[in-house]
DNA sequence: AGGCGTTTTGCCAATCAATA
DNA sequence: TATTGATTGGCAAAACGCCT
């Protein structure tokens, strides 16, 4: 069980990352991960990641110590090729990435490395508890109540926060929430980032052995313990169904081992397209789950309830795009037919469907 | 617009902790 | 105890916002 009585430290979060200006979201983080991993398609040395970032004057502490997953063994310190890295390396920067990265930050499970202090395993518990204890519980998901002053009041009123100042951390965190899109994280609908977030959380809980076995119930219990639903915008019937289906898929592709399996499949020639592909659950047509090349070919669970998308179809399947196009189509129909201000909403819906 | 007080941002120095 | 490396906070410049 997570220990929420642990002290909170700002870590290097009072150091500034340099997110860039005007609506670029977390593009700099996306870029940093690509720079750090280079051509690698598997775990890399923390020192290599660091060297590559510092060679380009990119702050190393924020990506490595707050967003990515670290572990060490006899051979040294490593950074995992997990779902967040997969999404950064194989897909261009998008809002899907920003939401996923913000989720990774809030989940705050980054493993450890040689010389790390104990509290650094959960480097942003202050954000994790702000989301769960303040936004979800006290504010009942009213995102409009989130601002630097509210974050600061939360920190100042909590004995677990151990630092001399709180203003800078509060303004920095509020800034991250704004550019990462916290307002869209709080959503009832199932989006692509949410599906990726379930894989990301599963990756980390498996790696940390909080999920002791690679099966749906063990991972599901670990996700509950670490409040996956609360950190990803709340629970509903559709999300519960989707999570179960996603975990079945996750287990079938080998869990954290899916990336190694993909590399093997490509190297051995068992798959000829090295690009990721997608699966769409026909009951959840809003969002496909992207998977690394070659990991599902032999799976017998892939039955008629899933649609397979090749890489190009996966790229084209963008919910935002779909919605935008649908709105444009509906608008032109409205103009054609001459909309009246007295129309009821059901009339409007009928028009949009037509 | 221009002046003025306030807040934010980013740089980096002081401090702190780990290791040799 | 010295050295190295990471964390935290101080500070000043820049940006913001609120008046005339």
mmCIF file of C-alpha atoms (C1' of nucleotides) in Angstrom:
data_model
loop_
_atom_site.group_PDB
_atom_site.id
_atom_site.type_symbol
_atom_site.label_atom_id
_atom_site.label_comp_id
_atom_site.label_asym_id
_atom_site.label_seq_id
_atom_site.Cartn_x
_atom_site.Cartn_y
_atom_site.Cartn_z
ATOM 1 C CA UNK A 1 0.000 0.000 0.000
ATOM 2 C CA UNK A 2 1.250 3.509 -0.734
ATOM 3 C CA UNK A 3 2.264 5.460 2.351
ATOM 4 C CA UNK A 4 0.644 8.868 2.198
ATOM 5 C CA UNK A 5 2.047 9.973 5.556
ATOM 6 C CA UNK A 6 5.483 10.384 3.948
ATOM 7 C CA UNK A 7 6.978 13.861 3.855
ATOM 8 C CA UNK A 8 6.713 15.886 0.668
ATOM 9 C CA UNK A 9 9.770 17.539 -0.837
ATOM 10 C CA UNK A 10 9.885 19.840 -3.840
ATOM 11 C CA UNK A 11 12.944 18.086 -5.266
ATOM 12 C CA UNK A 12 14.229 19.839 -8.318
ATOM 13 C CA UNK A 13 10.765 21.080 -9.173
ATOM 14 C CA UNK A 14 11.638 24.564 -7.974
ATOM 15 C CA UNK A 15 14.284 24.485 -10.673
ATOM 16 C CA UNK A 16 12.720 25.585 -13.909
ATOM 17 C CA UNK A 17 12.550 23.339 -16.939
ATOM 18 C CA UNK A 18 11.976 25.915 -19.666
ATOM 19 C CA UNK A 19 8.684 24.805 -21.161
ATOM 20 C CA UNK A 20 8.777 27.368 -23.938
ATOM 21 C CA UNK A 21 6.142 29.886 -24.852
ATOM 22 C CA UNK A 22 2.661 30.140 -26.295
ATOM 23 C CA UNK A 23 0.700 26.961 -26.265
ATOM 24 C CA UNK A 24 3.364 24.431 -27.100
ATOM 25 C CA UNK A 25 2.113 22.238 -24.299
ATOM 26 C CA UNK A 26 4.687 19.732 -23.109
ATOM 27 C CA UNK A 27 6.457 19.660 -26.480
ATOM 28 C CA UNK A 28 9.797 20.344 -24.787
ATOM 29 C CA UNK A 29 9.401 17.233 -22.645
ATOM 30 C CA UNK A 30 8.462 15.201 -25.723
ATOM 31 C CA UNK A 31 11.610 16.546 -27.384
ATOM 32 C CA UNK A 32 13.767 15.841 -24.316
ATOM 33 C CA UNK A 33 12.672 12.189 -24.209
ATOM 34 C CA UNK A 34 13.471 11.773 -27.911
ATOM 35 C CA UNK A 35 16.867 13.389 -27.454
ATOM 36 C CA UNK A 36 17.617 11.265 -24.395
ATOM 37 C CA UNK A 37 16.634 7.941 -25.974
ATOM 38 C CA UNK A 38 18.066 8.625 -29.423
ATOM 39 C CA UNK A 39 17.590 5.509 -31.545
ATOM 40 C CA UNK A 40 17.176 3.207 -28.548
ATOM 41 C CA UNK A 41 14.083 0.992 -28.478
ATOM 42 C CA UNK A 42 14.743 -0.407 -25.026
ATOM 43 C CA UNK A 43 15.977 0.619 -21.567
ATOM 44 C CA UNK A 44 18.998 2.918 -21.587
ATOM 45 C CA UNK A 45 21.639 3.965 -19.093
ATOM 46 C CA UNK A 46 20.659 6.945 -16.985
ATOM 47 C CA UNK A 47 24.116 8.397 -17.616
ATOM 48 C CA UNK A 48 23.616 8.182 -21.407
ATOM 49 C CA UNK A 49 20.232 9.850 -21.122
ATOM 50 C CA UNK A 50 21.810 12.543 -19.037
ATOM 51 C CA UNK A 51 24.748 13.135 -21.369
ATOM 52 C CA UNK A 52 22.524 13.520 -24.395
ATOM 53 C CA UNK A 53 20.319 16.066 -22.634
ATOM 54 C CA UNK A 54 23.150 18.076 -21.170
ATOM 55 C CA UNK A 55 24.901 18.185 -24.545
ATOM 56 C CA UNK A 56 21.872 20.111 -25.769
ATOM 57 C CA UNK A 57 21.437 22.238 -22.643
ATOM 58 C CA UNK A 58 18.207 20.556 -21.632
ATOM 59 C CA UNK A 59 17.430 20.252 -17.922
ATOM 60 C CA UNK A 60 17.926 16.594 -17.036
ATOM 61 C CA UNK A 61 16.388 16.451 -13.563
ATOM 62 C CA UNK A 62 12.813 17.256 -14.503
ATOM 63 C CA UNK A 63 12.336 14.561 -17.192
ATOM 64 C CA UNK A 64 14.403 11.885 -15.436
ATOM 65 C CA UNK A 65 13.298 12.435 -11.841
ATOM 66 C CA UNK A 66 9.623 13.359 -12.315
ATOM 67 C CA UNK A 67 8.299 11.808 -15.527
ATOM 68 C CA UNK A 68 10.330 8.698 -16.430
ATOM 69 C CA UNK A 69 10.962 5.431 -14.618
ATOM 70 C CA UNK A 70 14.372 4.586 -13.108
ATOM 71 C CA UNK A 71 15.835 1.377 -11.684
ATOM 72 C CA UNK A 72 19.292 0.139 -10.850
ATOM 73 C CA UNK A 73 21.016 -3.235 -10.940
ATOM 74 C CA UNK A 74 24.606 -4.587 -10.805
ATOM 75 C CA UNK A 75 25.281 -2.901 -14.138
ATOM 76 C CA UNK A 76 24.250 0.565 -12.982
ATOM 77 C CA UNK A 77 21.307 2.954 -13.323
ATOM 78 C CA UNK A 78 18.742 2.568 -16.087
ATOM 79 C CA UNK A 79 15.779 4.441 -17.493
ATOM 80 C CA UNK A 80 12.894 2.327 -18.713
ATOM 81 C CA UNK A 81 11.492 2.228 -22.186
ATOM 82 C CA UNK A 82 7.881 2.263 -20.986
ATOM 83 C CA UNK A 83 4.553 3.506 -22.312
ATOM 84 C CA UNK A 84 5.483 7.193 -21.915
ATOM 85 C CA UNK A 85 8.720 6.728 -23.864
ATOM 86 C CA UNK A 86 6.902 4.610 -26.469
ATOM 87 C CA UNK A 87 4.386 7.391 -27.051
ATOM 88 C CA UNK A 88 7.119 10.027 -27.255
ATOM 89 C CA UNK A 89 9.439 8.096 -29.546
ATOM 90 C CA UNK A 90 6.943 6.563 -31.983
ATOM 91 C CA UNK A 91 4.376 9.365 -32.198
ATOM 92 C CA UNK A 92 4.644 13.077 -32.845
ATOM 93 C CA UNK A 93 3.899 15.579 -30.134
ATOM 94 C CA UNK A 94 0.166 16.012 -29.479
ATOM 95 C CA UNK A 95 -2.296 16.741 -26.724
ATOM 96 C CA UNK A 96 -2.548 12.986 -26.171
ATOM 97 C CA UNK A 97 1.100 13.061 -25.130
ATOM 98 C CA UNK A 98 0.608 16.063 -22.845
ATOM 99 C CA UNK A 99 -2.236 14.403 -20.939
ATOM 100 C CA UNK A 100 -0.296 11.167 -20.597
ATOM 101 C CA UNK A 101 2.811 12.973 -19.351
ATOM 102 C CA UNK A 102 0.765 14.979 -16.859
ATOM 103 C CA UNK A 103 -0.747 11.714 -15.638
ATOM 104 C CA UNK A 104 2.752 10.209 -15.263
ATOM 105 C CA UNK A 105 3.769 13.244 -13.223
ATOM 106 C CA UNK A 106 0.730 12.936 -10.962
ATOM 107 C CA UNK A 107 1.076 9.179 -10.565
ATOM 108 C CA UNK A 108 4.512 10.020 -9.207
ATOM 109 C CA UNK A 109 6.130 6.580 -9.361
ATOM 110 C CA UNK A 110 9.606 7.078 -10.804
ATOM 111 C CA UNK A 111 11.569 4.229 -9.247
ATOM 112 C CA UNK A 112 15.031 4.913 -7.874
ATOM 113 C CA UNK A 113 18.689 5.212 -8.801
ATOM 114 C CA UNK A 114 22.051 5.109 -7.102
ATOM 115 C CA UNK A 115 22.159 7.950 -4.602
ATOM 116 C CA UNK A 116 18.448 8.756 -4.755
ATOM 117 C CA UNK A 117 16.858 9.625 -1.470
ATOM 118 C CA UNK A 118 13.886 7.676 -0.268
ATOM 119 C CA UNK A 119 11.314 10.378 -0.904
ATOM 120 C CA UNK A 120 12.394 10.657 -4.531
ATOM 121 C CA UNK A 121 10.548 7.424 -5.378
ATOM 122 C CA UNK A 122 7.389 9.518 -5.078
ATOM 123 C CA UNK A 123 8.786 12.899 -6.163
ATOM 124 C CA UNK A 124 5.497 14.746 -6.661
ATOM 125 C CA UNK A 125 3.252 13.382 -3.929
ATOM 126 C CA UNK A 126 2.196 16.990 -3.324
ATOM 127 C CA UNK A 127 0.630 16.989 -6.788
ATOM 128 C CA UNK A 128 -0.731 13.459 -6.418
ATOM 129 C CA UNK A 129 -2.495 14.389 -3.145
ATOM 130 C CA UNK A 130 -3.619 17.744 -4.512
ATOM 131 C CA UNK A 131 -5.459 15.919 -7.310
ATOM 132 C CA UNK A 132 -6.968 13.251 -5.061
ATOM 133 C CA UNK A 133 -7.553 15.074 -1.787
ATOM 134 C CA UNK A 134 -8.235 18.578 -3.034
ATOM 135 C CA UNK A 135 -9.497 18.499 -6.628
ATOM 136 C CA UNK A 136 -11.410 15.201 -6.532
ATOM 137 C CA UNK A 137 -12.612 15.223 -2.931
ATOM 138 C CA UNK A 138 -12.802 18.826 -1.675
ATOM 139 C CA UNK A 139 -13.516 20.535 -5.022
ATOM 140 C CA UNK A 140 -15.593 17.698 -6.494
ATOM 141 C CA UNK A 141 -13.675 17.888 -9.779
ATOM 142 C CA UNK A 142 -14.357 21.609 -10.264
ATOM 143 C CA UNK A 143 -11.207 22.402 -12.243
ATOM 144 C CA UNK A 144 -12.023 26.105 -12.265
ATOM 145 C CA UNK A 145 -11.018 26.146 -8.571
ATOM 146 C CA UNK A 146 -7.445 25.153 -9.464
ATOM 147 C CA UNK A 147 -4.929 27.993 -9.375
ATOM 148 C CA UNK A 148 -1.594 28.800 -7.757
ATOM 149 C CA UNK A 149 -3.236 30.302 -4.662
ATOM 150 C CA UNK A 150 -5.362 27.210 -4.075
ATOM 151 C CA UNK A 151 -2.377 24.906 -4.516
ATOM 152 C CA UNK A 152 -0.365 27.041 -2.111
ATOM 153 C CA UNK A 153 -3.162 27.038 0.462
ATOM 154 C CA UNK A 154 -3.299 23.246 0.205
ATOM 155 C CA UNK A 155 0.466 22.900 0.718
ATOM 156 C CA UNK A 156 0.663 25.452 3.529
ATOM 157 C CA UNK A 157 -2.186 23.743 5.342
ATOM 158 C CA UNK A 158 -0.594 20.295 5.165
ATOM 159 C CA UNK A 159 2.013 19.175 7.656
ATOM 160 C CA UNK A 160 3.479 16.708 5.191
ATOM 161 C CA UNK A 161 4.870 19.515 3.016
ATOM 162 C CA UNK A 162 8.488 20.015 4.082
ATOM 163 C CA UNK A 163 10.059 23.037 2.442
ATOM 164 C CA UNK A 164 10.734 26.602 3.405
ATOM 165 C CA UNK A 165 8.691 28.187 0.683
ATOM 166 C CA UNK A 166 5.597 27.162 -1.202
ATOM 167 C CA UNK A 167 4.938 29.980 -3.657
ATOM 168 C CA UNK A 168 7.373 28.982 -6.342
ATOM 169 C CA UNK A 169 6.346 25.338 -6.309
ATOM 170 C CA UNK A 170 2.689 26.365 -6.457
ATOM 171 C CA UNK A 171 3.127 28.660 -9.437
ATOM 172 C CA UNK A 172 5.305 26.110 -11.231
ATOM 173 C CA UNK A 173 2.766 23.333 -10.601
ATOM 174 C CA UNK A 174 -0.143 25.474 -11.704
ATOM 175 C CA UNK A 175 1.786 26.294 -14.863
ATOM 176 C CA UNK A 176 2.346 22.579 -15.539
ATOM 177 C CA UNK A 177 -1.377 21.896 -15.016
ATOM 178 C CA UNK A 178 -2.266 24.631 -17.504
ATOM 179 C CA UNK A 179 0.099 23.583 -20.274
ATOM 180 C CA UNK A 180 -0.477 19.860 -19.656
ATOM 181 C CA UNK A 181 -4.247 20.306 -19.879
ATOM 182 C CA UNK A 182 -5.516 19.315 -16.438
ATOM 183 C CA UNK A 183 -8.963 20.538 -17.482
ATOM 184 C CA UNK A 184 -9.140 17.800 -20.133
ATOM 185 C CA UNK A 185 -7.802 15.141 -17.796
ATOM 186 C CA UNK A 186 -11.012 15.572 -15.836
ATOM 187 C CA UNK A 187 -13.369 13.961 -18.311
ATOM 188 C CA UNK A 188 -16.089 11.358 -18.425
ATOM 189 C CA UNK A 189 -15.220 10.170 -21.903
ATOM 190 C CA UNK A 190 -12.523 7.678 -22.769
ATOM 191 C CA UNK A 191 -9.747 9.320 -24.724
ATOM 192 C CA UNK A 192 -6.584 7.907 -26.222
ATOM 193 C CA UNK A 193 -4.345 9.326 -23.466
ATOM 194 C CA UNK A 194 -6.491 7.591 -20.834
ATOM 195 C CA UNK A 195 -5.953 4.208 -22.475
ATOM 196 C CA UNK A 196 -2.228 4.900 -22.650
ATOM 197 C CA UNK A 197 -2.290 5.995 -19.001
ATOM 198 C CA UNK A 198 -3.653 2.599 -17.969
ATOM 199 C CA UNK A 199 -0.699 0.904 -19.709
ATOM 200 C CA UNK A 200 1.746 3.391 -18.197
ATOM 201 C CA UNK A 201 0.463 2.835 -14.660
ATOM 202 C CA UNK A 202 0.495 -0.934 -15.224
ATOM 203 C CA UNK A 203 4.094 -0.752 -16.487
ATOM 204 C CA UNK A 204 5.260 0.993 -13.353
ATOM 205 C CA UNK A 205 3.253 -1.068 -10.882
ATOM 206 C CA UNK A 206 4.576 -4.263 -12.468
ATOM 207 C CA UNK A 207 8.155 -3.024 -12.485
ATOM 208 C CA UNK A 208 7.887 -2.034 -8.829
ATOM 209 C CA UNK A 209 6.316 -5.394 -7.948
ATOM 210 C CA UNK A 210 3.214 -3.746 -6.531
ATOM 211 C CA UNK A 211 1.436 -5.995 -9.013
ATOM 212 C CA UNK A 212 3.007 -9.303 -8.018
ATOM 213 C CA UNK A 213 1.873 -11.287 -11.032
ATOM 214 C CA UNK A 214 1.132 -10.474 -14.627
ATOM 215 C CA UNK A 215 -2.598 -11.018 -14.528
ATOM 216 C CA UNK A 216 -5.668 -8.812 -14.707
ATOM 217 C CA UNK A 217 -6.708 -9.066 -11.083
ATOM 218 C CA UNK A 218 -3.249 -8.438 -9.615
ATOM 219 C CA UNK A 219 -2.724 -5.379 -11.799
ATOM 220 C CA UNK A 220 -6.285 -4.200 -11.218
ATOM 221 C CA UNK A 221 -5.811 -4.325 -7.455
ATOM 222 C CA UNK A 222 -2.543 -2.397 -7.688
ATOM 223 C CA UNK A 223 -4.225 0.234 -9.863
ATOM 224 C CA UNK A 224 -6.944 0.602 -7.230
ATOM 225 C CA UNK A 225 -4.392 0.923 -4.424
ATOM 226 C CA UNK A 226 -2.642 3.698 -6.284
ATOM 227 C CA UNK A 227 -5.943 5.396 -7.147
ATOM 228 C CA UNK A 228 -5.604 5.138 -10.898
ATOM 229 C CA UNK A 229 -9.227 6.189 -11.456
ATOM 230 C CA UNK A 230 -8.981 9.313 -9.339
ATOM 231 C CA UNK A 231 -5.706 10.367 -10.920
ATOM 232 C CA UNK A 232 -7.120 9.890 -14.396
ATOM 233 C CA UNK A 233 -10.244 12.002 -14.000
ATOM 234 C CA UNK A 234 -12.772 9.861 -12.140
ATOM 235 C CA UNK A 235 -14.678 6.644 -12.539
ATOM 236 C CA UNK A 236 -17.726 5.609 -14.530
ATOM 237 C CA UNK A 237 -19.260 2.415 -15.883
ATOM 238 C CA UNK A 238 -17.698 2.773 -19.310
ATOM 239 C CA UNK A 239 -14.230 3.383 -17.876
ATOM 240 C CA UNK A 240 -14.498 0.350 -15.601
ATOM 241 C CA UNK A 241 -15.409 -1.841 -18.560
ATOM 242 C CA UNK A 242 -12.632 -0.323 -20.677
ATOM 243 C CA UNK A 243 -10.030 -0.798 -17.955
ATOM 244 C CA UNK A 244 -10.782 -4.494 -17.679
ATOM 245 C CA UNK A 245 -10.519 -4.941 -21.442
ATOM 246 C CA UNK A 246 -7.282 -2.924 -21.538
ATOM 247 C CA UNK A 247 -5.714 -5.009 -18.806
ATOM 248 C CA UNK A 248 -6.595 -8.201 -20.701
ATOM 249 C CA UNK A 249 -4.821 -6.715 -23.701
ATOM 250 C CA UNK A 250 -1.905 -5.577 -21.534
ATOM 251 C CA UNK A 251 -1.371 -9.047 -20.092
ATOM 252 C CA UNK A 252 -1.710 -10.705 -23.501
ATOM 253 C CA UNK A 253 1.039 -8.637 -25.079
ATOM 254 C CA UNK A 254 3.436 -9.464 -22.251
ATOM 255 C CA UNK A 255 3.019 -6.406 -20.021
ATOM 256 C CA UNK A 256 6.298 -4.515 -19.586
ATOM 257 C CA UNK A 257 8.022 -7.076 -21.842
ATOM 258 C CA UNK A 258 6.011 -6.028 -24.907
ATOM 259 C CA UNK A 259 8.743 -3.678 -26.127
ATOM 260 C CA UNK A 260 11.450 -6.364 -26.017
ATOM 261 C CA UNK A 261 9.070 -8.754 -27.756
ATOM 262 C CA UNK A 262 8.481 -6.180 -30.444
ATOM 263 C CA UNK A 263 12.208 -5.725 -31.038
ATOM 264 C CA UNK A 264 12.616 -9.522 -31.282
ATOM 265 C CA UNK A 265 9.716 -9.789 -33.710
ATOM 266 C CA UNK A 266 11.238 -7.114 -35.931
ATOM 267 C CA UNK A 267 14.803 -8.469 -35.755
ATOM 268 C CA UNK A 268 13.727 -12.032 -36.477
ATOM 269 C CA UNK A 269 11.662 -10.899 -39.445
ATOM 270 C CA UNK A 270 8.417 -12.188 -37.950
ATOM 271 C CA UNK A 271 6.935 -8.786 -38.632
ATOM 272 C CA UNK A 272 7.984 -6.655 -41.565
ATOM 273 C CA UNK A 273 6.497 -3.304 -40.532
ATOM 274 C CA UNK A 274 8.403 -1.866 -37.521
ATOM 275 C CA UNK A 275 5.794 0.822 -36.945
ATOM 276 C CA UNK A 276 3.234 0.640 -34.135
ATOM 277 C CA UNK A 277 -0.325 -0.352 -34.919
ATOM 278 C CA UNK A 278 -3.664 0.001 -33.149
ATOM 279 C CA UNK A 279 -6.535 -2.031 -31.763
ATOM 280 C CA UNK A 280 -10.050 -0.634 -31.403
ATOM 281 C CA UNK A 281 -12.497 -2.294 -29.073
ATOM 282 C CA UNK A 282 -15.728 -2.194 -31.067
ATOM 283 C CA UNK A 283 -17.677 -1.298 -27.946
ATOM 284 C CA UNK A 284 -15.343 1.675 -27.340
ATOM 285 C CA UNK A 285 -15.017 3.214 -30.777
ATOM 286 C CA UNK A 286 -13.750 6.599 -29.557
ATOM 287 C CA UNK A 287 -10.147 5.575 -28.992
ATOM 288 C CA UNK A 288 -7.730 2.953 -30.316
ATOM 289 C CA UNK A 289 -4.896 1.500 -28.232
ATOM 290 C CA UNK A 290 -1.515 1.787 -29.891
ATOM 291 C CA UNK A 291 0.837 -1.179 -29.565
ATOM 292 C CA UNK A 292 4.431 -1.811 -30.645
ATOM 293 C CA UNK A 293 4.866 -3.725 -33.899
ATOM 294 C CA UNK A 294 4.559 -7.468 -33.922
ATOM 295 C CA UNK A 295 3.356 -8.206 -30.414
ATOM 296 C CA UNK A 296 -0.096 -9.615 -31.006
ATOM 297 C CA UNK A 297 0.116 -11.852 -34.051
ATOM 298 C CA UNK A 298 0.033 -15.076 -32.105
ATOM 299 C CA UNK A 299 -2.603 -14.063 -29.592
ATOM 300 C CA UNK A 300 -5.810 -16.037 -29.578
ATOM 301 C CA UNK A 301 -7.755 -13.472 -27.576
ATOM 302 C CA UNK A 302 -7.824 -11.129 -30.541
ATOM 303 C CA UNK A 303 -11.342 -12.034 -31.580
ATOM 304 C CA UNK A 304 -14.151 -10.336 -33.395
ATOM 305 C CA UNK A 305 -14.586 -7.722 -30.664
ATOM 306 C CA UNK A 306 -11.475 -5.840 -31.852
ATOM 307 C CA UNK A 307 -10.656 -4.027 -35.041
ATOM 308 C CA UNK A 308 -7.008 -3.947 -36.131
ATOM 309 C CA UNK A 309 -5.661 -0.650 -37.494
ATOM 310 C CA UNK A 310 -2.399 -0.470 -39.372
ATOM 311 C CA UNK A 311 -0.039 2.409 -38.662
ATOM 312 C CA UNK A 312 -1.520 4.778 -41.224
ATOM 313 C CA UNK A 313 -5.071 4.091 -40.073
ATOM 314 C CA UNK A 314 -3.980 4.567 -36.482
ATOM 315 C CA UNK A 315 -2.520 7.957 -37.298
ATOM 316 C CA UNK A 316 -5.667 8.967 -39.160
ATOM 317 C CA UNK A 317 -7.843 7.852 -36.268
ATOM 318 C CA UNK A 318 -7.648 11.017 -34.248
ATOM 319 C CA UNK A 319 -10.639 11.705 -32.081
ATOM 320 C CA UNK A 320 -10.135 15.450 -32.091
ATOM 321 C CA UNK A 321 -9.962 15.394 -35.849
ATOM 322 C CA UNK A 322 -13.034 13.200 -36.061
ATOM 323 C CA UNK A 323 -15.025 15.474 -33.792
ATOM 324 C CA UNK A 324 -13.838 18.576 -35.579
ATOM 325 C CA UNK A 325 -14.775 17.169 -38.973
ATOM 326 C CA UNK A 326 -18.135 16.056 -37.671
ATOM 327 C CA UNK A 327 -18.760 19.560 -36.294
ATOM 328 C CA UNK A 328 -17.791 21.139 -39.583
ATOM 329 C CA UNK A 329 -20.149 18.826 -41.461
ATOM 330 C CA UNK A 330 -22.937 19.595 -39.013
ATOM 331 C CA UNK A 331 -22.310 23.349 -39.308
ATOM 332 C CA UNK A 332 -22.540 23.355 -43.056
ATOM 333 C CA UNK A 333 -25.800 21.408 -42.835
ATOM 334 C CA UNK A 334 -27.112 23.951 -40.366
ATOM 335 C CA UNK A 335 -26.292 26.737 -42.791
ATOM 336 C CA UNK A 336 -27.851 24.865 -45.703
ATOM 337 C CA UNK A 337 -31.075 24.152 -43.891
ATOM 338 C CA UNK A 338 -31.362 27.532 -42.212
ATOM 339 C CA UNK A 339 -31.213 27.069 -38.492
ATOM 340 C CA UNK A 340 -33.711 28.837 -36.242
ATOM 341 C CA UNK A 341 -32.971 30.003 -32.708
ATOM 342 C CA UNK A 342 -36.186 28.364 -31.497
ATOM 343 C CA UNK A 343 -35.129 24.828 -32.441
ATOM 344 C CA UNK A 344 -35.006 22.355 -29.590
ATOM 345 C CA UNK A 345 -31.813 20.518 -28.751
ATOM 346 C CA UNK A 346 -33.287 17.233 -29.972
ATOM 347 C CA UNK A 347 -34.052 18.858 -33.331
ATOM 348 C CA UNK A 348 -30.429 19.965 -33.439
ATOM 349 C CA UNK A 349 -29.162 16.502 -32.581
ATOM 350 C CA UNK A 350 -31.315 15.012 -35.326
ATOM 351 C CA UNK A 351 -29.853 17.518 -37.750
ATOM 352 C CA UNK A 352 -26.301 16.657 -36.738
ATOM 353 C CA UNK A 353 -26.930 12.935 -37.125
ATOM 354 C CA UNK A 354 -28.528 13.311 -40.536
ATOM 355 C "C1'" DA B 1 0.281 55.894 -23.630
ATOM 356 C "C1'" DG B 2 3.161 56.313 -19.214
ATOM 357 C "C1'" DG B 3 4.171 55.564 -14.408
ATOM 358 C "C1'" DC B 4 4.239 52.576 -10.582
ATOM 359 C "C1'" DG B 5 3.660 48.709 -7.611
ATOM 360 C "C1'" DT B 6 3.207 43.659 -7.839
ATOM 361 C "C1'" DT B 7 4.050 39.084 -9.503
ATOM 362 C "C1'" DT B 8 6.435 35.827 -12.197
ATOM 363 C "C1'" DT B 9 10.329 33.805 -14.212
ATOM 364 C "C1'" DG B 10 14.755 32.005 -14.701
ATOM 365 C "C1'" DC B 11 19.435 32.231 -13.203
ATOM 366 C "C1'" DC B 12 22.530 30.674 -9.994
ATOM 367 C "C1'" DA B 13 24.619 30.777 -5.206
ATOM 368 C "C1'" DA B 14 24.184 28.700 -0.749
ATOM 369 C "C1'" DT B 15 23.210 24.724 1.464
ATOM 370 C "C1'" DC B 16 22.850 20.007 2.125
ATOM 371 C "C1'" DA B 17 23.802 15.006 1.581
ATOM 372 C "C1'" DA B 18 26.470 11.212 -0.057
ATOM 373 C "C1'" DT B 19 30.704 9.235 -0.947
ATOM 374 C "C1'" DA B 20 35.470 8.495 -1.058
ATOM 375 C "C1'" DT C 1 37.540 16.073 5.780
ATOM 376 C "C1'" DA C 2 37.360 17.230 0.914
ATOM 377 C "C1'" DT C 3 34.982 16.608 -3.150
ATOM 378 C "C1'" DT C 4 31.246 16.084 -5.902
ATOM 379 C "C1'" DG C 5 26.652 16.490 -7.093
ATOM 380 C "C1'" DA C 6 21.682 17.649 -6.035
ATOM 381 C "C1'" DT C 7 18.261 20.531 -3.810
ATOM 382 C "C1'" DT C 8 16.401 24.721 -2.293
ATOM 383 C "C1'" DG C 9 15.745 29.469 -1.999
ATOM 384 C "C1'" DG C 10 17.275 34.374 -2.946
ATOM 385 C "C1'" DC C 11 17.316 37.738 -6.111
ATOM 386 C "C1'" DA C 12 16.913 40.723 -10.071
ATOM 387 C "C1'" DA C 13 15.098 41.383 -14.545
ATOM 388 C "C1'" DA C 14 11.054 40.918 -17.112
ATOM 389 C "C1'" DA C 15 6.322 40.787 -17.453
ATOM 390 C "C1'" DC C 16 1.995 42.016 -15.802
ATOM 391 C "C1'" DG C 17 -1.729 44.852 -14.309
ATOM 392 C "C1'" DC C 18 -3.785 48.803 -12.473
ATOM 393 C "C1'" DC C 19 -4.324 53.128 -12.390
ATOM 394 C "C1'" DT C 20 -4.306 57.993 -14.134
#
